[in-house]
């Protein structure tokens, strides 16, 4: 019987190979650094001990695990699993620009290395490649499933961008509520994880009620994942987290620890509102 490590060793190299293929096929014919920027972001071709450079690949892993769990072969879901990882990394590239983040996965971010304009273009390229990857479902699934899965990814991306809008707008608002925070987390983090797990049930032709349960499973993982990320962003060790743990405070980001601090401490609230930290 296979354990989680066995599944990781089976699934993740396949996802990696699929991403490398889609980038090479579509960008290999062009001159310049565009392909290099994407491969750099994914941590390919790096001769170092920095295992974090490639990321954790949680979203494609969940998509393939849920496909197997729902009773279908994981290979059928490989295009959609690859697509959610590309969408996720598109959002990271643009997040780093917005947040002026210099470090991602222990290395310089794309915008820091090549400039903001090139980083925006690299992120846009990755976004487009995600949808080209989804077309691979035509060879593994029915036309109906392909359309439904692509539609789900489109709806998820709208949630993601709305969550990003809220995150940006919160920075200029004096006060937000915990309900506001959860709405932002739902779009920015939980929606894509929910999409990943729902792919498994959708590609396995499960009934809608089951698909919704798979979505809820991933959604709740996403909510918890963001809360833990906020904790790490405040008290984590930069060398383990792979990025700065003070940038959020300096930028005035209203993470969960900050909101709880404002709710429970008058002294903290007065200091927070006084001026930049």
Short mmCIF file of C-alpha atoms in Angstrom, two decimals:
data_model
loop_
_atom_site.label_atom_id
_atom_site.label_comp_id
_atom_site.label_asym_id
_atom_site.label_seq_id
_atom_site.Cartn_x
_atom_site.Cartn_y
_atom_site.Cartn_z
CA UNK A 1 0.00 0.00 0.00
CA UNK A 2 1.33 3.43 -1.01
CA UNK A 3 1.87 6.19 1.54
CA UNK A 4 1.92 9.95 0.92
CA UNK A 5 5.66 9.97 0.21
CA UNK A 6 5.17 7.30 -2.45
CA UNK A 7 2.48 9.40 -4.12
CA UNK A 8 4.71 12.46 -4.02
CA UNK A 9 7.55 10.55 -5.66
CA UNK A 10 5.14 9.37 -8.37
CA UNK A 11 3.13 12.53 -9.02
CA UNK A 12 5.49 15.46 -8.62
CA UNK A 13 8.14 14.46 -11.21
CA UNK A 14 5.28 14.05 -13.71
CA UNK A 15 4.00 17.56 -12.93
CA UNK A 16 7.54 18.94 -13.21
CA UNK A 17 8.03 17.25 -16.58
CA UNK A 18 4.69 18.58 -17.84
CA UNK A 19 5.52 22.16 -16.83
CA UNK A 20 8.96 21.97 -18.44
CA UNK A 21 7.37 20.63 -21.61
CA UNK A 22 4.71 23.34 -21.89
CA UNK A 23 7.31 26.08 -21.34
CA UNK A 24 9.82 24.61 -23.79
CA UNK A 25 7.28 23.91 -26.53
CA UNK A 26 5.76 27.39 -26.37
CA UNK A 27 8.80 29.54 -25.56
CA UNK A 28 11.73 27.55 -26.92
CA UNK A 29 11.31 29.10 -30.38
CA UNK A 30 11.86 32.63 -29.04
CA UNK A 31 15.17 34.36 -28.39
CA UNK A 32 15.85 36.27 -25.17
CA UNK A 33 15.37 35.69 -21.47
CA UNK A 34 11.63 34.98 -21.23
CA UNK A 35 12.03 31.21 -20.94
CA UNK A 36 14.98 31.65 -18.60
CA UNK A 37 12.93 33.83 -16.23
CA UNK A 38 10.25 31.16 -15.90
CA UNK A 39 12.70 28.31 -15.43
CA UNK A 40 14.59 30.40 -12.87
CA UNK A 41 11.38 31.02 -10.94
CA UNK A 42 10.66 27.29 -10.82
CA UNK A 43 14.16 26.51 -9.57
CA UNK A 44 15.19 24.33 -12.51
CA UNK A 45 18.82 23.85 -13.44
CA UNK A 46 20.10 25.09 -10.09
CA UNK A 47 23.12 23.31 -8.67
CA UNK A 48 22.62 24.05 -5.02
CA UNK A 49 21.31 22.56 -1.81
CA UNK A 50 18.35 24.97 -1.80
CA UNK A 51 15.48 22.48 -1.96
CA UNK A 52 12.95 25.27 -1.45
CA UNK A 53 13.76 26.81 -4.84
CA UNK A 54 11.21 24.61 -6.60
CA UNK A 55 8.38 25.16 -4.12
CA UNK A 56 6.18 22.55 -2.46
CA UNK A 57 3.78 21.81 -5.37
CA UNK A 58 0.90 21.36 -2.90
CA UNK A 59 -1.88 22.26 -5.34
CA UNK A 60 -1.06 19.76 -8.11
CA UNK A 61 -0.39 17.10 -5.49
CA UNK A 62 -3.88 17.60 -4.03
CA UNK A 63 -5.45 17.56 -7.50
CA UNK A 64 -3.86 14.22 -8.38
CA UNK A 65 -4.48 12.68 -4.94
CA UNK A 66 -8.15 13.63 -5.12
CA UNK A 67 -8.46 12.19 -8.63
CA UNK A 68 -7.14 8.87 -7.35
CA UNK A 69 -9.35 9.16 -4.26
CA UNK A 70 -12.42 9.77 -6.41
CA UNK A 71 -11.74 6.59 -8.35
CA UNK A 72 -10.02 7.75 -11.54
CA UNK A 73 -6.45 7.40 -12.81
CA UNK A 74 -4.29 10.37 -11.81
CA UNK A 75 -2.84 10.67 -15.31
CA UNK A 76 -6.18 12.00 -16.57
CA UNK A 77 -5.90 15.00 -14.27
CA UNK A 78 -2.27 15.83 -15.06
CA UNK A 79 -3.07 18.79 -17.37
CA UNK A 80 -5.37 20.43 -14.80
CA UNK A 81 -2.96 19.73 -11.94
CA UNK A 82 -0.17 21.38 -13.92
CA UNK A 83 -2.41 24.33 -14.78
CA UNK A 84 -3.22 25.16 -11.15
CA UNK A 85 0.50 25.20 -10.32
CA UNK A 86 1.14 27.58 -13.21
CA UNK A 87 -1.72 29.86 -12.06
CA UNK A 88 -0.38 29.77 -8.50
CA UNK A 89 3.11 30.77 -9.64
CA UNK A 90 1.73 33.51 -11.87
CA UNK A 91 0.12 34.98 -8.73
CA UNK A 92 3.40 34.69 -6.81
CA UNK A 93 5.33 36.63 -9.45
CA UNK A 94 2.77 39.44 -9.38
CA UNK A 95 2.50 39.31 -5.57
CA UNK A 96 6.24 39.87 -5.28
CA UNK A 97 5.96 42.96 -7.48
CA UNK A 98 3.05 44.39 -5.46
CA UNK A 99 4.68 43.63 -2.11
CA UNK A 100 8.17 44.66 -3.29
CA UNK A 101 9.35 41.27 -2.08
CA UNK A 102 13.03 40.77 -2.81
CA UNK A 103 13.27 37.10 -1.80
CA UNK A 104 11.13 34.12 -2.81
CA UNK A 105 12.10 30.54 -1.93
CA UNK A 106 15.47 31.72 -0.71
CA UNK A 107 16.46 33.54 -3.92
CA UNK A 108 15.96 36.91 -5.60
CA UNK A 109 12.49 37.39 -7.06
CA UNK A 110 12.05 37.86 -10.80
CA UNK A 111 11.25 41.58 -10.56
CA UNK A 112 14.31 42.16 -8.37
CA UNK A 113 16.56 40.31 -10.81
CA UNK A 114 15.14 41.51 -14.15
CA UNK A 115 12.97 44.52 -13.32
CA UNK A 116 9.26 45.13 -12.79
CA UNK A 117 8.22 45.33 -16.44
CA UNK A 118 9.85 42.01 -17.36
CA UNK A 119 8.40 40.35 -14.25
CA UNK A 120 4.86 41.46 -15.18
CA UNK A 121 5.38 40.04 -18.65
CA UNK A 122 6.77 36.76 -17.26
CA UNK A 123 3.74 36.43 -14.96
CA UNK A 124 1.35 37.11 -17.84
CA UNK A 125 3.12 34.45 -19.90
CA UNK A 126 2.73 31.90 -17.12
CA UNK A 127 -0.98 32.75 -16.84
CA UNK A 128 -1.47 32.08 -20.56
CA UNK A 129 0.47 28.81 -20.40
CA UNK A 130 -1.87 27.58 -17.67
CA UNK A 131 -4.84 27.76 -20.03
CA UNK A 132 -2.89 26.19 -22.88
CA UNK A 133 -2.08 23.36 -20.48
CA UNK A 134 -5.78 22.87 -19.68
CA UNK A 135 -6.37 22.06 -23.35
CA UNK A 136 -4.46 18.83 -22.69
CA UNK A 137 -7.62 17.52 -20.99
CA UNK A 138 -9.07 17.00 -24.47
CA UNK A 139 -6.85 13.93 -24.83
CA UNK A 140 -7.59 12.49 -21.37
CA UNK A 141 -11.23 13.47 -20.70
CA UNK A 142 -14.48 14.13 -22.52
CA UNK A 143 -15.21 17.48 -24.17
CA UNK A 144 -17.82 18.22 -21.49
CA UNK A 145 -15.37 17.63 -18.62
CA UNK A 146 -12.73 19.74 -20.35
CA UNK A 147 -15.12 22.69 -20.67
CA UNK A 148 -16.36 22.36 -17.08
CA UNK A 149 -12.83 22.11 -15.68
CA UNK A 150 -11.66 25.14 -17.67
CA UNK A 151 -14.72 27.10 -16.57
CA UNK A 152 -13.94 26.18 -12.95
CA UNK A 153 -10.38 27.50 -13.35
CA UNK A 154 -11.73 30.75 -14.85
CA UNK A 155 -14.13 31.26 -11.93
CA UNK A 156 -11.33 30.46 -9.49
CA UNK A 157 -9.06 33.03 -11.09
CA UNK A 158 -11.76 35.69 -10.65
CA UNK A 159 -11.89 34.78 -6.93
CA UNK A 160 -8.12 35.00 -6.76
CA UNK A 161 -7.95 38.46 -8.32
CA UNK A 162 -10.78 39.71 -6.07
CA UNK A 163 -8.90 38.43 -3.03
CA UNK A 164 -5.83 40.27 -4.27
CA UNK A 165 -7.90 43.44 -4.72
CA UNK A 166 -9.10 43.18 -1.12
CA UNK A 167 -5.56 42.56 0.15
CA UNK A 168 -4.31 45.70 -1.60
CA UNK A 169 -7.25 47.85 -0.52
CA UNK A 170 -6.87 46.77 3.13
CA UNK A 171 -3.45 48.43 3.26
CA UNK A 172 -5.02 51.88 2.98
CA UNK A 173 -7.98 51.21 5.28
CA UNK A 174 -7.69 52.22 8.90
CA UNK A 175 -9.72 49.29 10.20
CA UNK A 176 -10.96 46.00 8.78
CA UNK A 177 -12.93 43.25 10.49
CA UNK A 178 -12.14 39.58 10.82
CA UNK A 179 -14.98 38.91 8.38
CA UNK A 180 -13.21 41.16 5.87
CA UNK A 181 -10.01 39.20 6.44
CA UNK A 182 -11.69 35.81 5.87
CA UNK A 183 -13.26 37.07 2.65
CA UNK A 184 -9.83 38.10 1.40
CA UNK A 185 -8.32 34.72 2.37
CA UNK A 186 -11.16 32.90 0.62
CA UNK A 187 -10.26 34.53 -2.68
CA UNK A 188 -6.51 34.82 -2.41
CA UNK A 189 -5.69 31.34 -1.07
CA UNK A 190 -8.64 29.03 -0.41
CA UNK A 191 -10.30 29.24 -3.83
CA UNK A 192 -7.34 27.78 -5.76
CA UNK A 193 -6.86 24.94 -3.28
CA UNK A 194 -10.60 24.23 -3.47
CA UNK A 195 -10.35 24.20 -7.26
CA UNK A 196 -7.44 21.75 -7.06
CA UNK A 197 -9.35 19.22 -4.98
CA UNK A 198 -12.59 19.66 -6.95
CA UNK A 199 -10.72 18.83 -10.15
CA UNK A 200 -10.32 15.30 -8.78
CA UNK A 201 -14.06 14.75 -8.39
CA UNK A 202 -14.93 16.55 -11.63
CA UNK A 203 -12.50 14.57 -13.76
CA UNK A 204 -13.73 11.38 -12.06
CA UNK A 205 -17.31 12.28 -13.14
CA UNK A 206 -18.61 12.38 -9.60
CA UNK A 207 -22.00 13.96 -8.91
CA UNK A 208 -22.18 17.68 -8.15
CA UNK A 209 -22.82 17.12 -4.44
CA UNK A 210 -19.58 15.13 -4.23
CA UNK A 211 -17.69 17.71 -6.26
CA UNK A 212 -18.84 20.38 -3.81
CA UNK A 213 -17.56 18.30 -0.88
CA UNK A 214 -14.17 17.90 -2.54
CA UNK A 215 -14.11 21.66 -3.07
CA UNK A 216 -14.92 22.30 0.58
CA UNK A 217 -12.08 20.00 1.62
CA UNK A 218 -9.52 22.01 -0.35
CA UNK A 219 -11.12 25.31 0.61
CA UNK A 220 -10.70 24.63 4.34
CA UNK A 221 -7.12 23.50 3.81
CA UNK A 222 -6.54 26.83 2.05
CA UNK A 223 -8.01 28.85 4.92
CA UNK A 224 -5.78 27.04 7.43
CA UNK A 225 -2.79 27.34 5.11
CA UNK A 226 -3.14 31.15 4.96
CA UNK A 227 -3.48 31.45 8.74
CA UNK A 228 -0.32 29.41 9.23
CA UNK A 229 1.40 31.53 6.57
CA UNK A 230 0.46 34.67 8.51
CA UNK A 231 1.94 33.15 11.65
CA UNK A 232 5.17 32.29 9.82
CA UNK A 233 5.23 35.78 8.34
CA UNK A 234 5.38 37.22 11.84
CA UNK A 235 7.38 34.69 13.87
CA UNK A 236 8.92 32.30 11.34
CA UNK A 237 12.64 32.08 10.63
CA UNK A 238 13.48 33.75 7.29
CA UNK A 239 15.98 31.04 6.31
CA UNK A 240 13.27 28.40 6.72
CA UNK A 241 10.34 30.42 5.36
CA UNK A 242 12.38 31.42 2.31
CA UNK A 243 11.50 35.14 2.40
CA UNK A 244 11.51 38.16 4.70
CA UNK A 245 9.37 37.97 7.83
CA UNK A 246 9.30 41.74 8.44
CA UNK A 247 8.08 43.07 5.07
CA UNK A 248 4.43 42.56 6.02
CA UNK A 249 4.80 44.67 9.16
CA UNK A 250 6.73 47.39 7.35
CA UNK A 251 4.09 47.57 4.60
CA UNK A 252 1.27 47.68 7.14
CA UNK A 253 -0.36 44.45 5.94
CA UNK A 254 -3.34 43.50 8.10
CA UNK A 255 -2.59 39.84 8.69
CA UNK A 256 -4.46 37.74 11.24
CA UNK A 257 -1.92 38.33 14.07
CA UNK A 258 -2.21 42.09 13.47
CA UNK A 259 -6.02 42.01 13.49
CA UNK A 260 -6.09 39.95 16.68
CA UNK A 261 -3.55 42.31 18.23
CA UNK A 262 -5.73 45.31 17.36
CA UNK A 263 -8.79 43.59 18.77
CA UNK A 264 -7.14 42.63 22.05
CA UNK A 265 -4.59 45.34 22.81
CA UNK A 266 -5.18 49.09 22.97
CA UNK A 267 -1.43 49.73 23.22
CA UNK A 268 -0.77 47.70 20.06
CA UNK A 269 -3.60 49.45 18.20
CA UNK A 270 -2.31 52.91 19.10
CA UNK A 271 1.23 52.01 17.98
CA UNK A 272 -0.01 50.41 14.77
CA UNK A 273 -1.99 53.49 13.80
CA UNK A 274 0.66 56.01 14.82
CA UNK A 275 3.09 55.70 11.89
CA UNK A 276 5.02 53.16 9.82
CA UNK A 277 6.88 50.42 11.65
#
